[in-house]
Amino acid sequence: MKLYKLIFFLPLFVLSSCDLDREPFGVSNFWNSEADVWLGLNAAYEPFYNEEGFGRGHFWTGPASDDMVINRNKNDDDQLTKFIATSNASGGQFSNWQLMYRTIRRANDVMANTPNVTMSDKSRDLIMGEANFLCAYTYFYLAKRYGGLPFYDWQKPLEINKPRETKTETYIRIEAYLKEAIARFEAQGAWTRDKDALGRPNLGAAYGLLAKVYAHWGKYAEAKAAAEKVINSGKYSLNKANNNGYANLFSLAGEKHDEVLFNLVNKGVRNQGTVTSVILLSGTLSGGTGWYYFAPTKSLYNAFAEGDLRREVTMVGAGDTIHYLGKETVLTSEMINDMTTGYMCTKYGAAYNELTAWDWETGADVPLLRYSDVLLIHAEAEIFLAGGGPTNRTKGVAAAASSFNEVHVRAFGGNLSKAIAAPTFDDLVKERRCELAYEDERHYDLVRWGIAKEVYAAETTATDPRGPRNFDPVKNAHFPIPQKEIENTDYLLVNNPKPGYSTFE
């Protein structure tokens, strides 16, 4: 069943501490049939579609991570991106924390009730695999931001107010969720999903996410092995349509390509899709439809090499040709004068190409995990295992070439002369920045590699209006937990930096 059809019917009950839905295992007299279970699983996705979920919530720390600035007055969130002390007591990241734990609670409800409902083995494995994947994905999303986390366990439903686990314990739990998801998906050979389940995670998504978890954990042998499960399956490929597959992937025609391992599938209807395109769009250009919350930096623009086709998909500035509302137009600075950097994000806005009049939501899908990311994780693992990395940035590693160049050469329309025979760590840093812009990776890559301090200090007001930022590798390794959540637990939760919570110990 399509994800967006059934995600808004379960009533919400709110409880303090992580904003978990109230009542053990959801609504009484609900979990009686397979249809009920699918409905409950769909409800676990609903927070992702919320404005503060993957509408704009993941972008609030995105300006720190994805080469953007907050383009409107959002003080708490802006302080986070500048690494200035804040209680994180309001704003987008505060709401985003709540929504992610809502997904976690609902996925746990599914895991608690599915074994008690009559259904086929196939349905049970797919549902349980998906619920475990959702927990893994959501906890990993939070762990990148906050380090060690409090965990909810459906087998102990009354234990709501719990302390944080260490960062190592957190990653062990995420690994366990993914291994369970993999076992369930493998039992059904679920490398792909049925057409009516487009966007839902599959076996490639589970192995791909596991590879990323291991890379963030510094376990590169394991990351390489997990990535190779995806690569060697032969089930996934990069979109290479019309010698510009990147543009095709971020269009209505190509957004459901098998390059996308996990996807938010949207309808162009309020509350049945994220509002990502609207949030990034200039209000001046769109006649008031766009919310212009974020603007990409000149630094990101400069990162794209001459001929890299991804740049014009990712961002535009004055002088670029845009195709909106059925016609091509040369962009002027006046058309995007509400973009404080002089550039506008366009990566999620291609659906506007198909409209004949401005509308408030485009209906574009939002990819949450892509095959290209897995390929670059594989290249990274090869580089690190061969002795490359932040302390040896120019060491070329031929073993990384195949996976690296599959992504890199596509960016130049398949021009094989652009291939790099032995990619270095410096090549990898640039490639992930350009390939995965606005996809919640950049800051967390810099932090885990230990180079955030130098990268942020090197910026100037010419490349980023914030100028050089003072990143403390200890204090700023993770963002502060929202103050209200700490108060809700009667201060059982504590903030970073604290040994074990913000580092692997």
PDB file of N, CA and C in Angstrom, residues 390-434:
ATOM      1  N   PRO A 390      42.466  11.818   7.244  1.00  0.00           N
ATOM      2  CA  PRO A 390      42.784  13.199   7.617  1.00  0.00           C
ATOM      3  C   PRO A 390      44.260  13.447   7.887  1.00  0.00           C
ATOM      4  N   THR A 391      44.992  12.424   8.317  1.00  0.00           N
ATOM      5  CA  THR A 391      46.420  12.605   8.582  1.00  0.00           C
ATOM      6  C   THR A 391      47.292  12.234   7.384  1.00  0.00           C
ATOM      7  N   ASN A 392      46.662  11.768   6.317  1.00  0.00           N
ATOM      8  CA  ASN A 392      47.393  11.405   5.101  1.00  0.00           C
ATOM      9  C   ASN A 392      46.464  11.668   3.922  1.00  0.00           C
ATOM     10  N   ARG A 393      46.215  12.934   3.668  1.00  0.00           N
ATOM     11  CA  ARG A 393      45.113  13.352   2.789  1.00  0.00           C
ATOM     12  C   ARG A 393      45.398  13.194   1.310  1.00  0.00           C
ATOM     13  N   THR A 394      46.648  13.083   0.937  1.00  0.00           N
ATOM     14  CA  THR A 394      46.977  13.016  -0.489  1.00  0.00           C
ATOM     15  C   THR A 394      47.422  11.633  -0.924  1.00  0.00           C
ATOM     16  N   LYS A 395      47.248  10.649  -0.070  1.00  0.00           N
ATOM     17  CA  LYS A 395      47.614   9.275  -0.435  1.00  0.00           C
ATOM     18  C   LYS A 395      46.576   8.727  -1.408  1.00  0.00           C
ATOM     19  N   GLY A 396      46.994   8.386  -2.611  1.00  0.00           N
ATOM     20  CA  GLY A 396      46.084   7.806  -3.592  1.00  0.00           C
ATOM     21  C   GLY A 396      45.847   6.335  -3.320  1.00  0.00           C
ATOM     22  N   VAL A 397      44.588   5.903  -3.482  1.00  0.00           N
ATOM     23  CA  VAL A 397      44.226   4.507  -3.205  1.00  0.00           C
ATOM     24  C   VAL A 397      43.486   3.957  -4.416  1.00  0.00           C
ATOM     25  N   ALA A 398      44.164   3.138  -5.198  1.00  0.00           N
ATOM     26  CA  ALA A 398      43.569   2.602  -6.420  1.00  0.00           C
ATOM     27  C   ALA A 398      42.354   1.730  -6.134  1.00  0.00           C
ATOM     28  N   ALA A 399      42.338   1.065  -4.983  1.00  0.00           N
ATOM     29  CA  ALA A 399      41.213   0.186  -4.646  1.00  0.00           C
ATOM     30  C   ALA A 399      39.914   0.953  -4.492  1.00  0.00           C
ATOM     31  N   ALA A 400      40.000   2.269  -4.267  1.00  0.00           N
ATOM     32  CA  ALA A 400      38.797   3.089  -4.109  1.00  0.00           C
ATOM     33  C   ALA A 400      38.265   3.599  -5.443  1.00  0.00           C
ATOM     34  N   ALA A 401      39.005   3.393  -6.524  1.00  0.00           N
ATOM     35  CA  ALA A 401      38.688   4.048  -7.793  1.00  0.00           C
ATOM     36  C   ALA A 401      37.346   3.623  -8.369  1.00  0.00           C
ATOM     37  N   SER A 402      37.033   2.333  -8.332  1.00  0.00           N
ATOM     38  CA  SER A 402      35.818   1.847  -8.992  1.00  0.00           C
ATOM     39  C   SER A 402      34.566   2.488  -8.404  1.00  0.00           C
ATOM     40  N   SER A 403      34.407   2.395  -7.088  1.00  0.00           N
ATOM     41  CA  SER A 403      33.207   2.945  -6.463  1.00  0.00           C
ATOM     42  C   SER A 403      33.219   4.474  -6.510  1.00  0.00           C
ATOM     43  N   PHE A 404      34.369   5.084  -6.293  1.00  0.00           N
ATOM     44  CA  PHE A 404      34.469   6.545  -6.333  1.00  0.00           C
ATOM     45  C   PHE A 404      34.114   7.083  -7.717  1.00  0.00           C
ATOM     46  N   ASN A 405      34.709   6.505  -8.753  1.00  0.00           N
ATOM     47  CA  ASN A 405      34.532   7.050 -10.100  1.00  0.00           C
ATOM     48  C   ASN A 405      33.144   6.811 -10.668  1.00  0.00           C
ATOM     49  N   GLU A 406      32.467   5.804 -10.172  1.00  0.00           N
ATOM     50  CA  GLU A 406      31.090   5.623 -10.634  1.00  0.00           C
ATOM     51  C   GLU A 406      30.265   6.866 -10.333  1.00  0.00           C
ATOM     52  N   VAL A 407      30.505   7.446  -9.181  1.00  0.00           N
ATOM     53  CA  VAL A 407      29.806   8.675  -8.797  1.00  0.00           C
ATOM     54  C   VAL A 407      30.422   9.884  -9.500  1.00  0.00           C
ATOM     55  N   HIS A 408      31.738   9.971  -9.468  1.00  0.00           N
ATOM     56  CA  HIS A 408      32.432  11.153  -9.968  1.00  0.00           C
ATOM     57  C   HIS A 408      32.245  11.333 -11.472  1.00  0.00           C
ATOM     58  N   VAL A 409      32.373  10.271 -12.232  1.00  0.00           N
ATOM     59  CA  VAL A 409      32.268  10.375 -13.690  1.00  0.00           C
ATOM     60  C   VAL A 409      30.848  10.735 -14.103  1.00  0.00           C
ATOM     61  N   ARG A 410      29.849  10.216 -13.377  1.00  0.00           N
ATOM     62  CA  ARG A 410      28.478  10.595 -13.712  1.00  0.00           C
ATOM     63  C   ARG A 410      28.291  12.105 -13.624  1.00  0.00           C
ATOM     64  N   ALA A 411      28.943  12.742 -12.651  1.00  0.00           N
ATOM     65  CA  ALA A 411      28.786  14.177 -12.453  1.00  0.00           C
ATOM     66  C   ALA A 411      29.221  14.982 -13.664  1.00  0.00           C
ATOM     67  N   PHE A 412      30.042  14.379 -14.517  1.00  0.00           N
ATOM     68  CA  PHE A 412      30.535  15.057 -15.715  1.00  0.00           C
ATOM     69  C   PHE A 412      29.961  14.422 -16.984  1.00  0.00           C
ATOM     70  N   GLY A 413      28.757  13.925 -16.882  1.00  0.00           N
ATOM     71  CA  GLY A 413      28.059  13.407 -18.051  1.00  0.00           C
ATOM     72  C   GLY A 413      28.646  12.133 -18.604  1.00  0.00           C
ATOM     73  N   GLY A 414      29.341  11.358 -17.780  1.00  0.00           N
ATOM     74  CA  GLY A 414      29.928  10.107 -18.233  1.00  0.00           C
ATOM     75  C   GLY A 414      31.277  10.264 -18.904  1.00  0.00           C
ATOM     76  N   ASN A 415      31.886  11.419 -18.778  1.00  0.00           N
ATOM     77  CA  ASN A 415      33.185  11.682 -19.400  1.00  0.00           C
ATOM     78  C   ASN A 415      34.273  10.921 -18.654  1.00  0.00           C
ATOM     79  N   LEU A 416      34.764   9.845 -19.245  1.00  0.00           N
ATOM     80  CA  LEU A 416      35.726   8.970 -18.576  1.00  0.00           C
ATOM     81  C   LEU A 416      37.076   9.640 -18.335  1.00  0.00           C
ATOM     82  N   SER A 417      37.348  10.727 -19.044  1.00  0.00           N
ATOM     83  CA  SER A 417      38.616  11.431 -18.818  1.00  0.00           C
ATOM     84  C   SER A 417      38.650  12.075 -17.436  1.00  0.00           C
ATOM     85  N   LYS A 418      37.508  12.180 -16.796  1.00  0.00           N
ATOM     86  CA  LYS A 418      37.436  12.771 -15.461  1.00  0.00           C
ATOM     87  C   LYS A 418      37.727  11.752 -14.355  1.00  0.00           C
ATOM     88  N   ALA A 419      37.867  10.484 -14.719  1.00  0.00           N
ATOM     89  CA  ALA A 419      38.122   9.458 -13.712  1.00  0.00           C
ATOM     90  C   ALA A 419      39.450   9.709 -13.013  1.00  0.00           C
ATOM     91  N   ILE A 420      39.494   9.368 -11.732  1.00  0.00           N
ATOM     92  CA  ILE A 420      40.709   9.520 -10.925  1.00  0.00           C
ATOM     93  C   ILE A 420      41.238   8.130 -10.613  1.00  0.00           C
ATOM     94  N   ALA A 421      42.443   7.835 -11.045  1.00  0.00           N
ATOM     95  CA  ALA A 421      42.983   6.478 -10.951  1.00  0.00           C
ATOM     96  C   ALA A 421      43.187   6.030  -9.512  1.00  0.00           C
ATOM     97  N   ALA A 422      43.547   6.955  -8.639  1.00  0.00           N
ATOM     98  CA  ALA A 422      43.797   6.611  -7.239  1.00  0.00           C
ATOM     99  C   ALA A 422      43.268   7.750  -6.365  1.00  0.00           C
ATOM    100  N   PRO A 423      41.976   7.734  -6.036  1.00  0.00           N
ATOM    101  CA  PRO A 423      41.373   8.827  -5.262  1.00  0.00           C
ATOM    102  C   PRO A 423      42.039   8.984  -3.888  1.00  0.00           C
ATOM    103  N   THR A 424      42.102  10.218  -3.439  1.00  0.00           N
ATOM    104  CA  THR A 424      42.663  10.537  -2.137  1.00  0.00           C
ATOM    105  C   THR A 424      41.549  10.905  -1.169  1.00  0.00           C
ATOM    106  N   PHE A 425      41.923  11.078   0.090  1.00  0.00           N
ATOM    107  CA  PHE A 425      40.964  11.557   1.082  1.00  0.00           C
ATOM    108  C   PHE A 425      40.434  12.935   0.687  1.00  0.00           C
ATOM    109  N   ASP A 426      41.290  13.806   0.201  1.00  0.00           N
ATOM    110  CA  ASP A 426      40.838  15.131  -0.237  1.00  0.00           C
ATOM    111  C   ASP A 426      39.812  15.019  -1.358  1.00  0.00           C
ATOM    112  N   ASP A 427      40.019  14.088  -2.288  1.00  0.00           N
ATOM    113  CA  ASP A 427      39.039  13.861  -3.351  1.00  0.00           C
ATOM    114  C   ASP A 427      37.701  13.423  -2.759  1.00  0.00           C
ATOM    115  N   LEU A 428      37.749  12.534  -1.793  1.00  0.00           N
ATOM    116  CA  LEU A 428      36.533  12.025  -1.168  1.00  0.00           C
ATOM    117  C   LEU A 428      35.759  13.134  -0.466  1.00  0.00           C
ATOM    118  N   VAL A 429      36.455  14.001   0.277  1.00  0.00           N
ATOM    119  CA  VAL A 429      35.803  15.094   0.999  1.00  0.00           C
ATOM    120  C   VAL A 429      35.029  15.978   0.025  1.00  0.00           C
ATOM    121  N   LYS A 430      35.646  16.326  -1.072  1.00  0.00           N
ATOM    122  CA  LYS A 430      35.004  17.185  -2.062  1.00  0.00           C
ATOM    123  C   LYS A 430      33.834  16.458  -2.737  1.00  0.00           C
ATOM    124  N   GLU A 431      34.025  15.184  -3.044  1.00  0.00           N
ATOM    125  CA  GLU A 431      32.987  14.438  -3.750  1.00  0.00           C
ATOM    126  C   GLU A 431      31.729  14.291  -2.898  1.00  0.00           C
ATOM    127  N   ARG A 432      31.900  13.957  -1.628  1.00  0.00           N
ATOM    128  CA  ARG A 432      30.723  13.828  -0.767  1.00  0.00           C
ATOM    129  C   ARG A 432      30.025  15.181  -0.595  1.00  0.00           C
ATOM    130  N   ARG A 433      30.791  16.248  -0.536  1.00  0.00           N
ATOM    131  CA  ARG A 433      30.188  17.574  -0.395  1.00  0.00           C
ATOM    132  C   ARG A 433      29.300  17.904  -1.586  1.00  0.00           C
ATOM    133  N   CYS A 434      29.791  17.682  -2.780  1.00  0.00           N
ATOM    134  CA  CYS A 434      29.042  18.048  -3.985  1.00  0.00           C
ATOM    135  C   CYS A 434      27.908  17.078  -4.279  1.00  0.00           C
TER     136      CYS A 434
END
